[in-house]
Amino acid sequence: MEMMKIMNYKKDLPTELIMEILLRLPVKSLMRFKCVSKSWFAMISDENFAKSHFKFSAESKNHRILCYGDDGLMSIHPDLLFHHDPDSPKLSLPHSLPVNVSIQGSCRGFIMLQEFPYLIIWNPSTGESRRIPYDHLSASNIELRILMDSFIFGFGYDASKDDYLAIIVWSNVDGRKFLEYFSMRINQWERVEVVLPSTAMDAAASSPGYYLNGAIHWDAMSDFILAFDMIERQFFEIPLPEPLAKDYMSCCLELLGGFLCLCVWNESKKTEIWVMKEYGVQSSWAVFSIPEGNFDPLYFAAGEITGFTSNGELAKYNNNGEVLEYVEIDDWNY
């Protein structure tokens, strides 16, 4: 009798309350709960539920760090980087790809991997993936006359069409530049000719595409960051901090904790990390000075920066350059 009461109680839960509970669960749990009933299957499979689930996760700032080492590929919460977490989920790359496969971008929980002749869109939470061939852009395509070392890759989301786009920008031997984008919704490539400075192509080709605020961003030029608006399908420029634009130094673009960041290494045995705290606003760039000559940042949150020191340690610094935590890392790459 008691069991029947419990079962009836569960059955009588309002649909809205069930949905609120499900929205707070990880994706792998939701995949299992599809088997509970037909109504749960329909609810979890609905694309509006997927959008709500992503929005809830994004507002919760539920970031993960992907790392590989002796124990394989793992997904680690940033707060647990300095502490052993036996419950960190282990992952398997799709299609037997090597762990050092090229990562060309990530967007809304998906990661784009690249291994010619495929781009692979991978969801680490579910293990599902999709391969997109781009062998039409091979050196054997004599008609296109492609400059093979000119490729720029990116992956992003067009909110106006609810569509994910895989992007390749390339040049031919005549200096003409083309944008190709693959629509996941209509399942096809499209091509348009674009105008870009050759120097911008050179810098961006060495960088993955960082998706933020509806645009993909690539490594910095002498006075701007190259960006591509996913809705307008247009390139635009984001200005560097004024001190860097006036006195250009070698810098590297990163996306840390949802912020565009520039890392500057100089001869004074310190690393400057510029964080754009308000997207697109040049005056919002703020600088953090790290007393390490080759500090490699990994994550930024609450005014604290985590990254690798030149001695191979994982360290966390505050905005005064003081060490808050550190640990030696021997067998992991992030």
Coordinates of C-alpha atoms in Angstrom, one line a residue:
M1 CA 0.0 0.0 0.0
E2 CA 2.8 2.4 0.9
M3 CA 4.5 1.7 -2.5
M4 CA 1.3 2.5 -4.3
K5 CA 1.0 5.9 -2.5
I6 CA 4.6 6.7 -3.6
M7 CA 3.9 5.7 -7.2
N8 CA 0.6 7.8 -7.3
Y9 CA 2.5 10.8 -5.8
K10 CA 5.0 10.6 -8.5
K11 CA 2.4 10.2 -11.1
D12 CA 0.5 13.2 -9.9
L13 CA 3.4 15.6 -10.0
P14 CA 2.6 18.6 -12.3
T15 CA 4.3 18.5 -15.7
E16 CA 5.8 22.0 -15.0
L17 CA 7.5 20.8 -11.9
I18 CA 8.8 17.6 -13.6
M19 CA 10.3 19.9 -16.3
E20 CA 11.9 22.2 -13.7
I21 CA 13.6 19.2 -12.1
L22 CA 14.8 17.7 -15.4
L23 CA 16.3 21.0 -16.5
R24 CA 18.7 20.8 -13.6
L25 CA 20.0 17.3 -14.5
P26 CA 23.1 16.6 -16.5
V27 CA 22.7 15.5 -20.1
K28 CA 23.7 11.8 -19.5
S29 CA 21.1 11.4 -16.9
L30 CA 18.5 12.9 -19.3
M31 CA 19.4 10.4 -21.9
R32 CA 18.7 7.6 -19.5
F33 CA 15.5 9.1 -18.3
K34 CA 14.1 9.1 -21.8
C35 CA 13.2 5.4 -21.0
V36 CA 11.0 6.2 -18.0
S37 CA 7.9 6.8 -20.1
K38 CA 6.6 8.0 -23.5
S39 CA 5.7 11.4 -22.0
W40 CA 9.2 11.9 -20.6
F41 CA 10.7 10.7 -23.9
A42 CA 8.7 13.3 -25.8
M43 CA 9.5 16.1 -23.2
I44 CA 13.3 15.5 -23.2
S45 CA 13.4 15.0 -27.0
D46 CA 11.6 18.3 -27.6
E47 CA 14.0 21.0 -29.1
N48 CA 12.5 23.7 -26.9
F49 CA 13.4 21.6 -23.8
A50 CA 17.0 21.3 -25.2
K51 CA 17.1 25.1 -25.6
S52 CA 15.8 25.7 -22.1
H53 CA 18.3 23.1 -20.7
F54 CA 21.2 24.9 -22.4
K55 CA 20.0 28.3 -21.2
F56 CA 19.8 27.0 -17.6
S57 CA 23.3 25.5 -17.8
A58 CA 24.7 28.7 -19.4
E59 CA 23.2 30.9 -16.7
S60 CA 24.7 28.5 -14.1
K61 CA 28.1 29.0 -15.8
N62 CA 28.6 25.3 -15.8
H63 CA 31.9 25.3 -17.6
R64 CA 34.1 22.2 -18.0
I65 CA 37.8 21.7 -18.7
L66 CA 38.7 19.0 -21.2
C67 CA 42.0 17.3 -20.4
Y68 CA 43.9 14.2 -21.4
G69 CA 46.7 12.2 -19.8
D70 CA 47.7 8.8 -18.5
D71 CA 44.2 8.2 -17.3
G72 CA 42.6 9.0 -20.6
L73 CA 40.3 11.9 -21.6
M74 CA 38.4 13.5 -18.8
S75 CA 35.9 16.4 -18.2
I76 CA 36.8 18.4 -15.1
H77 CA 34.9 21.2 -13.3
P78 CA 37.2 24.3 -13.0
D79 CA 36.7 24.3 -9.2
L80 CA 38.2 20.8 -9.0
L81 CA 41.3 21.4 -11.0
F82 CA 43.5 21.5 -7.9
H83 CA 41.8 18.6 -6.2
H84 CA 41.5 14.9 -7.2
D85 CA 38.0 14.2 -8.3
P86 CA 37.3 10.5 -8.8
D87 CA 33.9 11.3 -10.2
S88 CA 35.1 13.4 -13.1
P89 CA 33.6 11.7 -16.2
K90 CA 35.9 9.8 -18.6
L91 CA 35.3 10.4 -22.2
S92 CA 36.0 8.6 -25.5
L93 CA 36.7 10.6 -28.7
P94 CA 34.5 9.6 -31.7
H95 CA 35.7 7.6 -34.7
S96 CA 38.9 6.4 -32.8
L97 CA 40.5 9.8 -33.2
P98 CA 43.8 10.4 -31.4
V99 CA 43.7 12.4 -28.1
N100 CA 45.9 15.1 -29.7
V101 CA 43.4 15.7 -32.5
S102 CA 43.1 19.3 -33.6
I103 CA 40.3 21.2 -31.8
Q104 CA 39.1 24.1 -34.0
G105 CA 36.3 25.5 -31.9
S106 CA 33.5 24.9 -29.4
C107 CA 30.0 26.2 -29.1
R108 CA 27.1 25.6 -26.7
G109 CA 28.4 22.3 -25.5
F110 CA 29.6 21.0 -28.8
I111 CA 33.3 20.7 -29.9
M112 CA 34.5 20.8 -33.5
L113 CA 37.5 18.5 -34.2
Q114 CA 39.4 18.5 -37.5
E115 CA 41.2 15.7 -39.1
F116 CA 41.3 15.9 -42.9
P117 CA 39.1 15.1 -44.8
Y118 CA 36.5 15.6 -42.0
L119 CA 35.3 18.1 -39.5
I120 CA 33.7 16.2 -36.6
I121 CA 31.1 17.9 -34.5
W122 CA 31.1 16.1 -31.1
N123 CA 28.9 16.3 -28.0
P124 CA 31.1 15.1 -25.1
S125 CA 28.0 15.0 -22.8
T126 CA 26.2 12.4 -24.9
G127 CA 29.1 10.9 -26.9
E128 CA 27.2 11.6 -30.2
S129 CA 29.1 13.0 -33.2
R130 CA 28.7 13.9 -36.8
R131 CA 31.3 13.9 -39.5
I132 CA 31.3 16.6 -42.2
P133 CA 33.5 15.9 -45.2
Y134 CA 35.4 18.8 -46.7
D135 CA 37.5 16.8 -49.2
H136 CA 36.2 19.2 -52.0
L137 CA 38.8 21.6 -50.6
S138 CA 41.8 19.2 -51.1
A139 CA 44.9 20.0 -53.2
S140 CA 43.6 17.6 -55.8
N141 CA 40.8 20.1 -56.7
I142 CA 42.9 21.9 -59.4
E143 CA 40.0 24.1 -60.4
L144 CA 39.9 26.0 -57.0
R145 CA 43.7 26.5 -56.9
I146 CA 43.7 26.4 -53.1
L147 CA 46.6 27.7 -51.0
M148 CA 46.6 24.8 -48.6
D149 CA 48.2 26.5 -45.6
S150 CA 45.6 29.3 -45.6
F151 CA 42.7 27.6 -43.9
I152 CA 40.8 29.2 -41.0
F153 CA 38.3 27.1 -39.1
G154 CA 35.4 28.0 -36.9
F155 CA 32.2 26.7 -35.4
G156 CA 29.2 28.7 -34.1
Y157 CA 25.5 29.1 -33.7
D158 CA 23.1 31.3 -35.8
A159 CA 20.3 32.1 -33.3
S160 CA 18.1 33.7 -36.0
K161 CA 17.9 30.3 -37.9
D162 CA 18.5 28.0 -34.9
D163 CA 21.4 26.6 -37.0
Y164 CA 25.0 25.5 -36.3
L165 CA 27.6 26.4 -38.9
A166 CA 31.0 24.9 -39.5
I167 CA 33.2 27.5 -41.2
I168 CA 36.3 27.4 -43.4
V169 CA 37.9 30.4 -44.8
W170 CA 40.6 29.8 -47.5
S171 CA 42.7 31.6 -50.1
N172 CA 43.7 30.6 -53.6
V173 CA 47.0 31.2 -55.4
D174 CA 45.6 34.4 -56.9
G175 CA 45.0 35.9 -53.5
R176 CA 41.2 35.7 -53.7
K177 CA 39.5 34.6 -50.4
F178 CA 36.5 32.5 -49.9
L179 CA 34.2 31.7 -47.0
E180 CA 32.6 28.2 -46.9
Y181 CA 30.0 27.4 -44.3
F182 CA 28.2 24.1 -43.7
S183 CA 24.7 24.4 -42.3
M184 CA 23.8 21.6 -39.9
R185 CA 20.1 22.4 -40.5
I186 CA 20.0 22.1 -44.3
N187 CA 23.0 19.7 -44.5
Q188 CA 25.0 21.5 -47.2
W189 CA 28.0 23.7 -47.9
E190 CA 27.7 27.2 -49.3
R191 CA 30.5 29.5 -50.6
V192 CA 30.9 33.3 -50.9
E193 CA 33.9 35.4 -51.8
V194 CA 35.1 37.7 -49.1
V195 CA 37.6 40.6 -48.7
L196 CA 40.2 40.1 -45.9
P197 CA 43.7 41.5 -45.4
S198 CA 46.3 38.8 -46.1
T199 CA 47.9 39.6 -42.7
A200 CA 44.6 38.8 -41.0
M201 CA 44.5 35.4 -42.7
D202 CA 48.0 34.7 -41.6
A203 CA 47.3 35.4 -38.0
A204 CA 44.0 33.7 -37.8
A205 CA 45.3 30.5 -39.5
S206 CA 47.3 29.7 -36.4
S207 CA 44.4 30.1 -34.1
P208 CA 41.2 28.1 -33.4
G209 CA 37.9 30.0 -33.7
Y210 CA 36.5 31.2 -30.4
Y211 CA 32.7 31.5 -30.3
L212 CA 31.3 34.2 -28.0
N213 CA 28.3 36.5 -28.2
G214 CA 27.0 35.3 -31.5
A215 CA 30.4 35.6 -33.3
I216 CA 33.6 33.6 -34.0
H217 CA 36.9 35.2 -33.1
W218 CA 40.5 34.6 -34.2
D219 CA 43.9 35.6 -33.2
A220 CA 44.8 39.2 -32.9
M221 CA 46.4 41.5 -35.6
S222 CA 48.5 44.6 -34.8
D223 CA 45.4 46.6 -33.9
F224 CA 42.3 44.3 -33.9
I225 CA 40.8 40.9 -33.3
L226 CA 39.2 39.3 -36.4
A227 CA 35.6 38.3 -35.8
F228 CA 32.7 36.9 -37.9
D229 CA 29.0 37.6 -37.1
M230 CA 27.0 34.4 -37.3
I231 CA 23.7 36.1 -38.2
E232 CA 24.9 38.9 -40.5
R233 CA 27.5 36.6 -42.1
Q234 CA 30.0 39.4 -42.1
F235 CA 33.5 39.9 -40.7
F236 CA 34.2 42.8 -38.3
E237 CA 37.0 44.0 -36.1
I238 CA 37.3 44.2 -32.3
P239 CA 39.9 46.8 -31.1
L240 CA 42.8 45.8 -29.0
P241 CA 43.5 47.6 -25.7
E242 CA 45.0 51.1 -26.5
P243 CA 48.4 50.3 -24.9
L244 CA 48.7 47.3 -27.2
A245 CA 47.4 49.0 -30.3
K246 CA 49.9 51.9 -29.8
D247 CA 52.9 49.7 -29.0
Y248 CA 52.2 46.3 -30.6
M249 CA 53.6 43.3 -28.9
S250 CA 53.2 39.6 -29.7
C251 CA 50.0 38.4 -28.1
C252 CA 47.7 35.5 -28.3
L253 CA 43.9 35.4 -28.2
E254 CA 42.1 33.1 -25.7
L255 CA 38.6 32.6 -24.5
L256 CA 38.6 32.2 -20.7
G257 CA 35.5 31.7 -18.6
G258 CA 33.3 33.5 -21.2
F259 CA 35.7 36.5 -21.7
L260 CA 37.9 37.4 -24.6
C261 CA 41.5 37.6 -23.3
L262 CA 44.9 38.5 -24.8
C263 CA 48.1 37.1 -23.4
V264 CA 51.2 39.1 -23.8
W265 CA 54.7 37.8 -23.1
N266 CA 57.6 40.2 -22.8
E267 CA 61.2 40.2 -21.6
S268 CA 60.4 41.4 -18.1
K269 CA 59.7 37.9 -16.8
K270 CA 56.0 38.5 -16.5
T271 CA 52.9 37.8 -18.4
E272 CA 50.2 40.4 -19.0
I273 CA 46.7 39.0 -19.5
W274 CA 44.1 41.5 -20.8
V275 CA 40.5 40.7 -20.2
M276 CA 37.6 42.3 -22.1
K277 CA 35.1 42.6 -19.3
E278 CA 32.3 44.2 -21.5
Y279 CA 32.1 42.6 -25.0
G280 CA 33.1 44.9 -27.8
V281 CA 33.9 47.9 -25.6
Q282 CA 37.6 48.9 -25.9
S283 CA 37.6 50.8 -22.6
S284 CA 36.6 47.7 -20.7
W285 CA 39.9 45.9 -21.3
A286 CA 41.6 45.2 -17.9
V287 CA 45.1 43.9 -17.4
F288 CA 46.3 41.3 -15.0
S289 CA 50.1 41.0 -14.4
I290 CA 51.3 37.5 -13.6
P291 CA 54.9 37.2 -12.2
E292 CA 55.7 34.4 -14.6
G293 CA 57.5 34.9 -17.9
N294 CA 55.7 32.1 -19.8
F295 CA 52.4 31.8 -18.0
D296 CA 49.8 29.9 -20.1
P297 CA 46.3 30.8 -18.9
L298 CA 43.5 28.2 -18.8
Y299 CA 40.5 29.7 -17.0
F300 CA 39.3 33.0 -15.7
A301 CA 36.5 33.6 -13.1
A302 CA 35.7 35.9 -10.2
G303 CA 38.9 38.0 -10.8
E304 CA 41.1 35.0 -10.6
I305 CA 43.2 33.4 -13.4
T306 CA 44.3 29.8 -13.5
G307 CA 47.0 28.5 -15.8
F308 CA 50.4 26.8 -16.2
T309 CA 53.7 28.2 -15.0
S310 CA 56.9 27.8 -16.9
N311 CA 57.8 25.0 -14.4
G312 CA 54.8 23.0 -15.4
E313 CA 52.8 23.8 -12.3
L314 CA 49.1 24.6 -12.4
A315 CA 48.6 27.9 -10.5
K316 CA 45.8 30.3 -9.6
Y317 CA 46.5 34.0 -9.3
N318 CA 44.4 36.9 -8.1
N319 CA 44.3 40.3 -9.7
N320 CA 47.2 41.4 -7.5
G321 CA 49.5 38.7 -9.0
E322 CA 49.4 36.7 -5.8
V323 CA 49.4 32.9 -5.9
L324 CA 46.2 31.4 -4.3
E325 CA 46.7 27.8 -5.2
Y326 CA 49.2 25.6 -7.1
V327 CA 49.9 22.0 -7.8
E328 CA 52.4 20.1 -9.9
I329 CA 51.0 18.6 -13.1
D330 CA 53.0 15.8 -14.6
D331 CA 50.7 13.8 -16.8
W332 CA 47.8 16.0 -18.0
N333 CA 47.3 18.3 -20.9
Y334 CA 44.3 20.7 -20.9

